[in-house]
Short mmCIF file of C-alpha atoms and ligand atoms in Angstrom, two decimals:
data_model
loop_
_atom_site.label_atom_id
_atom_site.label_comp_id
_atom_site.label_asym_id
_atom_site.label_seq_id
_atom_site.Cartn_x
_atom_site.Cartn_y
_atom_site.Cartn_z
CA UNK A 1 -152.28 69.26 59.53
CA UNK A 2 -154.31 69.22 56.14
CA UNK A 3 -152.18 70.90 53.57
CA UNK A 4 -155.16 71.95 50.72
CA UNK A 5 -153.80 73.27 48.24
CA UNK A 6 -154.64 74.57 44.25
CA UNK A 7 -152.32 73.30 41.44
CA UNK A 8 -151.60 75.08 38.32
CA UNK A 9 -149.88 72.15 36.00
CA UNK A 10 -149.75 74.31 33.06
CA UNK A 11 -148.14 72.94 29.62
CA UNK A 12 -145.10 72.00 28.08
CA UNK A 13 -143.26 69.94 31.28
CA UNK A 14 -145.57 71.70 33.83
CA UNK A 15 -147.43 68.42 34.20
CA UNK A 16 -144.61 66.51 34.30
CA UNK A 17 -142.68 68.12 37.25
CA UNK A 18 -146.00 69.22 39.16
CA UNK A 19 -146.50 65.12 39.18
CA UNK A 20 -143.72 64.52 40.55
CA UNK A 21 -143.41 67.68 43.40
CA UNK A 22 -146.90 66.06 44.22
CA UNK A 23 -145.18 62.50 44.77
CA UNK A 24 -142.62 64.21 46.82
CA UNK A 25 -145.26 65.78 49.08
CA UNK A 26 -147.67 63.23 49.57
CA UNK A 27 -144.31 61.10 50.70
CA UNK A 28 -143.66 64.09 53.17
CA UNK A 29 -146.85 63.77 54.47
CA UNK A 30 -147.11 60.51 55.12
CA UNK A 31 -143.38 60.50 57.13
CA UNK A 32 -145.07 63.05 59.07
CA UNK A 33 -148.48 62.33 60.04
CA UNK A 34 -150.24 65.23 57.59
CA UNK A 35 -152.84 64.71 55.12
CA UNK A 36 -152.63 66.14 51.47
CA UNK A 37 -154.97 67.34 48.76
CA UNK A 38 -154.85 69.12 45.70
CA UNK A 39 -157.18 70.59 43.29
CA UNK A 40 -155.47 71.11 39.60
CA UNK A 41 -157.05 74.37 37.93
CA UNK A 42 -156.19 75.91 34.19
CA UNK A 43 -153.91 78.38 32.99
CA UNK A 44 -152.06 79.08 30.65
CA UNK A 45 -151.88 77.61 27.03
CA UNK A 46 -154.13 74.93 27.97
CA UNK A 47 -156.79 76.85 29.58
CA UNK A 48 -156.52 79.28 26.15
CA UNK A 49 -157.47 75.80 24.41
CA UNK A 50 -160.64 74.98 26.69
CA UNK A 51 -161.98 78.63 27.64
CA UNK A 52 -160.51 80.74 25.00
CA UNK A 53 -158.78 82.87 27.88
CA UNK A 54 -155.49 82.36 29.63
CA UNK A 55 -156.95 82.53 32.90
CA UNK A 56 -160.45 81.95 33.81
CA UNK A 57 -161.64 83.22 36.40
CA UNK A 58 -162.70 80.20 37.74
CA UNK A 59 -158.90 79.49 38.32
CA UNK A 60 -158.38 83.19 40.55
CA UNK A 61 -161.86 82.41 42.87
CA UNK A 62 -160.57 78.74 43.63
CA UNK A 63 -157.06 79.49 44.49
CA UNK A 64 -158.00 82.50 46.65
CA UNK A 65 -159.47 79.79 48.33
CA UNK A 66 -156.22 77.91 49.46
CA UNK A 67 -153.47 78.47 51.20
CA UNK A 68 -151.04 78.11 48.38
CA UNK A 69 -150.57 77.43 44.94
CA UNK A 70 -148.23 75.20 43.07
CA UNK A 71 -147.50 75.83 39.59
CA UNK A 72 -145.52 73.85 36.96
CA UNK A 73 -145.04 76.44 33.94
CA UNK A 74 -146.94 77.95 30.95
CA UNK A 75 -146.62 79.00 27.68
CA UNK A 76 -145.45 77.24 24.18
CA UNK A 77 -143.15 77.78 21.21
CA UNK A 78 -143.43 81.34 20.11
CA UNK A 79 -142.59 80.47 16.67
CA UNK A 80 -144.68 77.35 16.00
CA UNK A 81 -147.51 77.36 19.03
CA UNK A 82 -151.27 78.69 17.64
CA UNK A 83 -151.31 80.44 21.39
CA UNK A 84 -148.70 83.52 19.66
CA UNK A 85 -151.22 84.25 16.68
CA UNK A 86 -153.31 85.88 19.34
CA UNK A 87 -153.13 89.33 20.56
CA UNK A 88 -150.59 89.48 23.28
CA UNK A 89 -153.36 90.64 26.25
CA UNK A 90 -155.06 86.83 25.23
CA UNK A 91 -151.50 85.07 25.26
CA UNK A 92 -150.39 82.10 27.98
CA UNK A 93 -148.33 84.58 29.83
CA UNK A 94 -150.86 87.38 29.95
CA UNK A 95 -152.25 84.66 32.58
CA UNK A 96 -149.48 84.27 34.50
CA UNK A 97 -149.37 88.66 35.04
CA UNK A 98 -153.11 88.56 35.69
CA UNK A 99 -153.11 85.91 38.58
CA UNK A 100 -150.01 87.65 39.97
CA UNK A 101 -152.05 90.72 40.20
CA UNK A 102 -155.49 89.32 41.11
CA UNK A 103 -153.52 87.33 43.96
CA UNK A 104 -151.89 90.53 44.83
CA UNK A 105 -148.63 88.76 44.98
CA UNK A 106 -145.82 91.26 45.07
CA UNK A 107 -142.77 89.89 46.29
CA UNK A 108 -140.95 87.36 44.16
CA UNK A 109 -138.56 85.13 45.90
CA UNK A 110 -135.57 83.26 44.02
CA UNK A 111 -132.98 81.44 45.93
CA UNK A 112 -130.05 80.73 44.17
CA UNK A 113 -127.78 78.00 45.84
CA UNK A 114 -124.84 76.00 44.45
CA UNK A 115 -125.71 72.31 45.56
CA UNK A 116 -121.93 71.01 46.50
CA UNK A 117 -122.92 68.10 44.41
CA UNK A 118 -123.21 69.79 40.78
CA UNK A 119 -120.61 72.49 41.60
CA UNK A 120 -118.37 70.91 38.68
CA UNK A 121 -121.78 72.65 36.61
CA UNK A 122 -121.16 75.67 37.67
CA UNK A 123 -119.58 77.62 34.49
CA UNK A 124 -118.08 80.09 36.73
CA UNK A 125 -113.89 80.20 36.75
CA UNK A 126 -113.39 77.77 40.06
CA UNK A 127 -112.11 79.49 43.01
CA UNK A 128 -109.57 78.62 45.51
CA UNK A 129 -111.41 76.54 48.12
CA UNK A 130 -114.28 75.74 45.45
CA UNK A 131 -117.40 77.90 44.94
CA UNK A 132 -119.91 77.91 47.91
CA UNK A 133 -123.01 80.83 47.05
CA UNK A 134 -126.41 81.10 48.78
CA UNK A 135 -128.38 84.17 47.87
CA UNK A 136 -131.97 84.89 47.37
CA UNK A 137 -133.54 87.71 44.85
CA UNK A 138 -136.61 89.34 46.28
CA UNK A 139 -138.03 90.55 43.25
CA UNK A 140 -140.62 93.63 43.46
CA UNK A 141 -143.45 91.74 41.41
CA UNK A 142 -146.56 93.77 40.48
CA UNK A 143 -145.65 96.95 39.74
CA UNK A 144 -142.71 98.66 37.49
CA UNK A 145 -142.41 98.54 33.89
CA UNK A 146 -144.14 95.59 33.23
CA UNK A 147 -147.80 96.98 34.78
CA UNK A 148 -147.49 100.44 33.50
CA UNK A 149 -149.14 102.47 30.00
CA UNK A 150 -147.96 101.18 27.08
CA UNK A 151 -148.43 102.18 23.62
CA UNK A 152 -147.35 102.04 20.22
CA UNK A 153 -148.69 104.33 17.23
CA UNK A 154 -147.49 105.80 14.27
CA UNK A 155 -146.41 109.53 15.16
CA UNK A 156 -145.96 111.97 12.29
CA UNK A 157 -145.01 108.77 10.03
CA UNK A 158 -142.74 107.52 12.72
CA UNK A 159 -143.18 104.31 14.48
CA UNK A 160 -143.24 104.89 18.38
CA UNK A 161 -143.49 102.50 20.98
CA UNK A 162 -143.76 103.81 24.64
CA UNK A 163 -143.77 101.68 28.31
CA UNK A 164 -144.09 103.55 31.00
CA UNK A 165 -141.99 102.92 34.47
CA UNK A 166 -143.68 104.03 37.44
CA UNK A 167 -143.20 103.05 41.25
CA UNK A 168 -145.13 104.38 44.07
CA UNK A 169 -143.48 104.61 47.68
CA UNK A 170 -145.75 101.87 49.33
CA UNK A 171 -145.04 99.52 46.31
CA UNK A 172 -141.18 100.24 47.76
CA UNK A 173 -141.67 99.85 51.03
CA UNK A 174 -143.79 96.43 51.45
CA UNK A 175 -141.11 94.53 49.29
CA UNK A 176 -138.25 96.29 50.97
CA UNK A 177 -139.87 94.70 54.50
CA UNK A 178 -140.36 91.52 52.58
CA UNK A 179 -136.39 91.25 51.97
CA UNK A 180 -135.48 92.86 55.62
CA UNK A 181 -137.79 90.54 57.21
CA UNK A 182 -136.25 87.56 55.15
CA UNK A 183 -132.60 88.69 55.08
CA UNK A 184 -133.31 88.96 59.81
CA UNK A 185 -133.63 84.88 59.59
CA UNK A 186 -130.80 84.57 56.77
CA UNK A 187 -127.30 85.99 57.58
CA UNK A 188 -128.66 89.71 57.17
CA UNK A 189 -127.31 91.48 54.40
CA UNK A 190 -129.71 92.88 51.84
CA UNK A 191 -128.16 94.87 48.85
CA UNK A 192 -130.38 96.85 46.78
CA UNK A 193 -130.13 97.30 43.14
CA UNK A 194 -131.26 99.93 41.39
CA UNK A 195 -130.07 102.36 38.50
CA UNK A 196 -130.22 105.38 40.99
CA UNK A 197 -127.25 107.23 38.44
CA UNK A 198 -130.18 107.79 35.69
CA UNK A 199 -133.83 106.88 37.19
CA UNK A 200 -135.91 108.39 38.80
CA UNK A 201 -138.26 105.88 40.22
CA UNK A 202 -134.55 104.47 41.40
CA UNK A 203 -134.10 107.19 43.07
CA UNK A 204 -137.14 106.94 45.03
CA UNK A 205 -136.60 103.23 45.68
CA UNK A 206 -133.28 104.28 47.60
CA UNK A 207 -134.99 106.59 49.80
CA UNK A 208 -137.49 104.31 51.10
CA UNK A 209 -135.39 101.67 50.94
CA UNK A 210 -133.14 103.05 53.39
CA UNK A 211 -136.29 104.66 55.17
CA UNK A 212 -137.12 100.65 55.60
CA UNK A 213 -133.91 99.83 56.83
CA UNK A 214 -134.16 102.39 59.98
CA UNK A 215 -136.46 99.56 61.26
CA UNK A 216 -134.05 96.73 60.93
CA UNK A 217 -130.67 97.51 62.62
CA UNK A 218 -130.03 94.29 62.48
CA UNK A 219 -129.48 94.19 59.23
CA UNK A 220 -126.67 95.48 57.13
CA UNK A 221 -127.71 97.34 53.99
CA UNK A 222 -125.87 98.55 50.47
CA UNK A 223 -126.76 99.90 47.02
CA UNK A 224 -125.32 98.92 44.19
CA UNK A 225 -126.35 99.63 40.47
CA UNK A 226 -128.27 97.03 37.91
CA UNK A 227 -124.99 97.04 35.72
CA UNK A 228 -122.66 96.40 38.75
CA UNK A 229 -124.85 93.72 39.91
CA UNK A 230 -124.80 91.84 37.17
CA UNK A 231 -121.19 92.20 37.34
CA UNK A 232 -120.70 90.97 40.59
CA UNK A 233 -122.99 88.19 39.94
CA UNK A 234 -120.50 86.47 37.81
CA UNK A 235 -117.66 87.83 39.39
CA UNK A 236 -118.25 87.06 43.38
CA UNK A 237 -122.05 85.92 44.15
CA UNK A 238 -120.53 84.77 47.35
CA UNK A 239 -120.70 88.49 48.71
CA UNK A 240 -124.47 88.52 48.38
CA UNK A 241 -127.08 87.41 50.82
CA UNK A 242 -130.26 88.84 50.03
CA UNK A 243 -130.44 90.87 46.53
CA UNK A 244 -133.56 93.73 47.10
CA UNK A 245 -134.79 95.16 43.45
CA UNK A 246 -137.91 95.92 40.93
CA UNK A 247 -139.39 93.99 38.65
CA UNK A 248 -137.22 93.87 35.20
CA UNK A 249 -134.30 94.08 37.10
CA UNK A 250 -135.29 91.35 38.59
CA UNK A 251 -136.62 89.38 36.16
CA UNK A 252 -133.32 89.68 34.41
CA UNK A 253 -130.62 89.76 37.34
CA UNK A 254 -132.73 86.14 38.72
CA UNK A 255 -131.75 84.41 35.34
CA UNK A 256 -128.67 85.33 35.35
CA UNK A 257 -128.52 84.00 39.60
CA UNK A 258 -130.04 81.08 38.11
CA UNK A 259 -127.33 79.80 35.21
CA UNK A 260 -124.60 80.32 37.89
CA UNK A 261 -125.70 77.43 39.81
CA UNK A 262 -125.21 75.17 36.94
CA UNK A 263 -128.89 74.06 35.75
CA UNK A 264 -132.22 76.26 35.19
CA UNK A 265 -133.90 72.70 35.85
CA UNK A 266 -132.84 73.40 40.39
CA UNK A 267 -134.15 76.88 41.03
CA UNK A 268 -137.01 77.39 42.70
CA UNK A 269 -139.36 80.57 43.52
CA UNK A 270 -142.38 81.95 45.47
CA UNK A 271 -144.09 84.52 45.21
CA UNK A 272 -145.59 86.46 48.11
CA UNK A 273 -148.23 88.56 49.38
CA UNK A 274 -148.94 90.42 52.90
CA UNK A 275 -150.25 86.89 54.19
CA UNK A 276 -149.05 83.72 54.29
CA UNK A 277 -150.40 82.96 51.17
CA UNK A 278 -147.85 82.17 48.04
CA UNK A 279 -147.83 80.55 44.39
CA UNK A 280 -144.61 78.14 44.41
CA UNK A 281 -143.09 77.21 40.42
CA UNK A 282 -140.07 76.39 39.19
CA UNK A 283 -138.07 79.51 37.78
CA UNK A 284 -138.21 77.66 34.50
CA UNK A 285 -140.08 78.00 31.67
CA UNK A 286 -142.04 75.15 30.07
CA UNK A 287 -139.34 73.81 28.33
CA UNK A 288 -141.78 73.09 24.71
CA UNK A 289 -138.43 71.22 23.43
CA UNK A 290 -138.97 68.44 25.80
CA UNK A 291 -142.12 68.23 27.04
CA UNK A 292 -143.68 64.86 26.98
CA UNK A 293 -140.56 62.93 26.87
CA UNK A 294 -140.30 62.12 30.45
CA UNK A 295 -136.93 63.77 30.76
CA UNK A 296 -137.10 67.18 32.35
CA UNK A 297 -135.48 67.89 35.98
CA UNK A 298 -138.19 68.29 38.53
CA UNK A 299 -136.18 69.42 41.14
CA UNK A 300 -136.90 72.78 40.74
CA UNK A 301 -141.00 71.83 41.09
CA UNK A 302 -139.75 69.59 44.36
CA UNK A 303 -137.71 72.61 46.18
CA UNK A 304 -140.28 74.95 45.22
CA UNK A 305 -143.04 72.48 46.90
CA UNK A 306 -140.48 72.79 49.79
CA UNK A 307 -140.91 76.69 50.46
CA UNK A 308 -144.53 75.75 50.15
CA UNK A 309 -144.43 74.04 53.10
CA UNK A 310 -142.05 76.84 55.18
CA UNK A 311 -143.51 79.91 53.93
CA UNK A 312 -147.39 79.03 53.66
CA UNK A 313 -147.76 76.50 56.07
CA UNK A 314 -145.03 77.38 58.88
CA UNK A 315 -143.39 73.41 58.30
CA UNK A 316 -140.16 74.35 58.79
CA UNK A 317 -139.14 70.17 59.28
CA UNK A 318 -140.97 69.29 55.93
CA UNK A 319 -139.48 71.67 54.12
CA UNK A 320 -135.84 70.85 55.03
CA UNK A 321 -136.26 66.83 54.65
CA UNK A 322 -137.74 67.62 50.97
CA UNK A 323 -133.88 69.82 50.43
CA UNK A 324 -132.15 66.97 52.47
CA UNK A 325 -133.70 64.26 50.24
CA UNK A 326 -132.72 66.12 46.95
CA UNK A 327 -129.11 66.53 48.47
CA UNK A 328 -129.38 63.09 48.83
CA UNK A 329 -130.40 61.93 45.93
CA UNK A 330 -128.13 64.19 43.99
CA UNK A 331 -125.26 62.49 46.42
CA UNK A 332 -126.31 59.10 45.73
CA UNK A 333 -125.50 59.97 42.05
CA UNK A 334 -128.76 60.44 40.57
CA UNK A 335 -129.13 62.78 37.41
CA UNK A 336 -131.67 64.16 35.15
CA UNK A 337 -130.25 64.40 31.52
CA UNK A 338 -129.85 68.31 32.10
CA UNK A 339 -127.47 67.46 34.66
CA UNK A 340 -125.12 64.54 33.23
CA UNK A 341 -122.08 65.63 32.84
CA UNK A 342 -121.22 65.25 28.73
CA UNK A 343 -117.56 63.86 29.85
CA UNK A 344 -117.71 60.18 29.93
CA UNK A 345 -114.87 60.43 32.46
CA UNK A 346 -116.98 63.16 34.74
CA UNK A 347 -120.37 60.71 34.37
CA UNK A 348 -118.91 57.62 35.64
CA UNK A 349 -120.54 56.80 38.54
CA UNK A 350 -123.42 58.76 38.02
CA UNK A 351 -127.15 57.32 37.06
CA UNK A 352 -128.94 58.49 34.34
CA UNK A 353 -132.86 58.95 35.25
CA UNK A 354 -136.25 60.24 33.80
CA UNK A 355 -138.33 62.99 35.26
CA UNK A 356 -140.25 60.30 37.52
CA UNK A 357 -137.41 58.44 38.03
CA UNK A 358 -135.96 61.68 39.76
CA UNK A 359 -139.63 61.70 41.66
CA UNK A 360 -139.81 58.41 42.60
CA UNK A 361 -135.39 58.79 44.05
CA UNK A 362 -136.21 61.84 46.00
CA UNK A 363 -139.34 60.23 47.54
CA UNK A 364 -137.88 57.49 48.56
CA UNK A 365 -135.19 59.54 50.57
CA UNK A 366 -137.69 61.51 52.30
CA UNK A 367 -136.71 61.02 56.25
P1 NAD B 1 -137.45 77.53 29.25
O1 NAD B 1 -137.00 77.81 30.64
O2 NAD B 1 -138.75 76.87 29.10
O3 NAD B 1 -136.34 76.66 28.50
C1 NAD B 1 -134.99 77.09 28.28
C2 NAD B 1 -134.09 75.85 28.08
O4 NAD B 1 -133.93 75.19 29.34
C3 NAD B 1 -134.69 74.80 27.13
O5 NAD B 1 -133.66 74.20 26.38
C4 NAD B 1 -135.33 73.79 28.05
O6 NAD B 1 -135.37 72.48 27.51
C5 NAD B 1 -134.40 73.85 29.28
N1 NAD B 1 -135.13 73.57 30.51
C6 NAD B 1 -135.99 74.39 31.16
N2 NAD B 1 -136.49 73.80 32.24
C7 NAD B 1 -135.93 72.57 32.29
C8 NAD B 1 -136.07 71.47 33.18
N3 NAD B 1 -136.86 71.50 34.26
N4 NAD B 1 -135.36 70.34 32.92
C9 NAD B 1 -134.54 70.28 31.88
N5 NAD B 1 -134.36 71.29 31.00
C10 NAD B 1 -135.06 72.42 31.20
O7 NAD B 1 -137.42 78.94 28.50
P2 NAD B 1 -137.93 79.31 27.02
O8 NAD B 1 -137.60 78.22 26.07
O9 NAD B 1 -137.41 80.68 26.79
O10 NAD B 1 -139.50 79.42 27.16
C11 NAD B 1 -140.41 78.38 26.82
C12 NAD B 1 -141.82 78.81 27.18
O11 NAD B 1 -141.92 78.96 28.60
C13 NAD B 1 -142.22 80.17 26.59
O12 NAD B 1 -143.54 80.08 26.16
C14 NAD B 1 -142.09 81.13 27.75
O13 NAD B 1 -142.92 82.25 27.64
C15 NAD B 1 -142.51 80.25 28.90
N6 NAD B 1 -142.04 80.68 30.21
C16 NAD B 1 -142.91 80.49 31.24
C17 NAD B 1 -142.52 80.82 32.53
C18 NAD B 1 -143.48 80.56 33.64
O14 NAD B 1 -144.40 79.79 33.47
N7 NAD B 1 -143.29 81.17 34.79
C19 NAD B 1 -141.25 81.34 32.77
C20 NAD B 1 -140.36 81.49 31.70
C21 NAD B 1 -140.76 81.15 30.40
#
């Protein structure tokens, strides 16, 4: 096959671990007979710096193009970057919300899985047997708080700032199939959060979410609420299999999923639309306080490159020798500096290695 893909490196790390995802591919590919290419487009901070916008629209018309994207990470220090002077509808992340929207990508997938290898990271209380999690967050994407009327004026002297939450019932329903449809080929359990006690919208996502569910007996479903959820996160993520719910929730709920699994530098996330088209990235930011040093984690850039491959291009065999040679290399001993344990006693035995160092290990265990 010809995998042709766009690539967004984006700043801070982002070209660091999109380099190295790309090494891990084009090693794939060459185990399996496929030929790679990829075309690198702007957004982002950097594309603020050559076009004066966060997202040129040069960079929507050439990844609608492709079958996928594969993004690094955008966006600077808020406090010292020149990008944060501007008015927040010109800032790097006001890219990042436009291409989700102008890709029509509304389902946001997060797996959050406790590699056996770093589960002396996790900072969870250790349980009886040792921790063993494997969820996923689908993640309603392009609609919710974040898209709706906002305003802030000055109101009889007062200050007043207003965002506006609103969900329609086919927003609902084509993420709820997303996670039924996902949860059928994982072991089929979706739970969906909302704050149903208080919302309204919530209460509308319940409806058709269990309107949804009438199509997939297969599947067992629950409701739980936002604050309970991120409870039970903590408490017992083994219960959960896949975790249904809008956009801030989300967005807040798949951090949270993320820190339990001991790193932010190993989490990786797609984000959907009704095709098979996706934009891959790290659930990372761009990490401004290391960037250029050669010492972030690109795993999270190399797994994410891995759902590439199963959701956008049906390679079901790539995609699990990518996780198998991260396993690997994570067995072998191999750390990024995120990862090293600060014990002396708990890093013997372990190897210290840059960003392409990492690349270069997990590329060379690609079978
Ligand atoms: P961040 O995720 O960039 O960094 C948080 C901490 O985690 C930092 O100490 C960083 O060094 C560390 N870290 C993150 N990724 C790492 C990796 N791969 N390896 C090792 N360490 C890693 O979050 P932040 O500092 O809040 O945000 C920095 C910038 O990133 C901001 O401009 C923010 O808006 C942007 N951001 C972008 C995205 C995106 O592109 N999708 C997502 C989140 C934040």
């Amino acid at each position: 096959m010809n995998i042709d893909i766009a690539c967004i490196p984006g700043d801070g790390i982002g070209p660091e671990i999109v380099a190295e995802a790309k090494k891990v591919l084009e090693a794939v590919c060459r185990t399996y007979g496929h030929t790679i290419s990829f075309t690198d487009l702007y957004m982002g901070g950097c594309a603020i710096d050559r076009f004066g916008v966060p997202l040129p629209e040069e960079t929507v018309e050439t990844a609608k193009k492709k079958a996928a994207v594969l993004m690094g990470s955008i966006g600077g220090d808020a406090k010292t970057s020149p990008w944060y002077r501007l008015e927040p509808s010109k800032r790097p992340e006001a890219g990042l919300l436009a291409i989700r929207k102008a890709l029509g990508l509304y389902a946001n997938l997060r797996p959050a899985y406790l590699f056996q290898e770093l589960a002396d990271s996790c900072p969870l209380a250790a349980k009886e047997g040792g921790r063993k999690f494997d969820l996923v967050i689908v993640r309603e994407l392009t609609g919710g708080l974040y898209f709706g009327e906002r305003w802030t004026k000055t109101i009889d002297g007062v200050e007043t700032a207003v965002d506006t939450l609103k969900y329609n019932e086919n927003e609902i329903r084509r993420v709820a199939k997303t996670a039924f449809e996902i949860a059928q080929k994982r072991r089929k359990k979706v739970t969906s959060v909302d704050k149903a006690n208080v919302l309204d919208t919530s209460r509308l996502w319940r409806k058709v979410v269990h309107e949804v569910a009438e199509d997939f007996p297969d599947v067992e479903v629950s409701d739980m609420l936002v604050d309970n959820c991120a409870m039970q996160l903590v408490k017992d993520p083994e219960q959960f299999d896949v975790i249904l719910t809008e956009n801030m929730f989300g967005d807040i709920l798949s951090d949270e999923a993320s820190m339990i699994t001991g790193s932010i530098g190993m989490l990786s996330s797609a984000s959907l639309n009704e095709t098979s088209f996706g934009l891959y990235e790290p659930s990372h930011g761009s990490a401004p306080d290391i960037a250029g040093q050669n010492i972030a984690n690109p795993i999270a850039t190399v797994l994410s490159a891995a759902m590439m491959l199963r959701y956008s291009f049906g390679l079901t065999k790539e995609a699990a020798a990518i996780e198998a040679a991260v396993r690997k290399t994570l067995a072998d001993g191999f750390r990024s500096k995120d990862l090293m344990p600060r014990d002396p006693e708990e890093a013997k035995g372990l190897t210290e290695v840059s960003c392409s160092g990492m690349g270069d290990a997990i590329a060379a265990r690609i079978a």
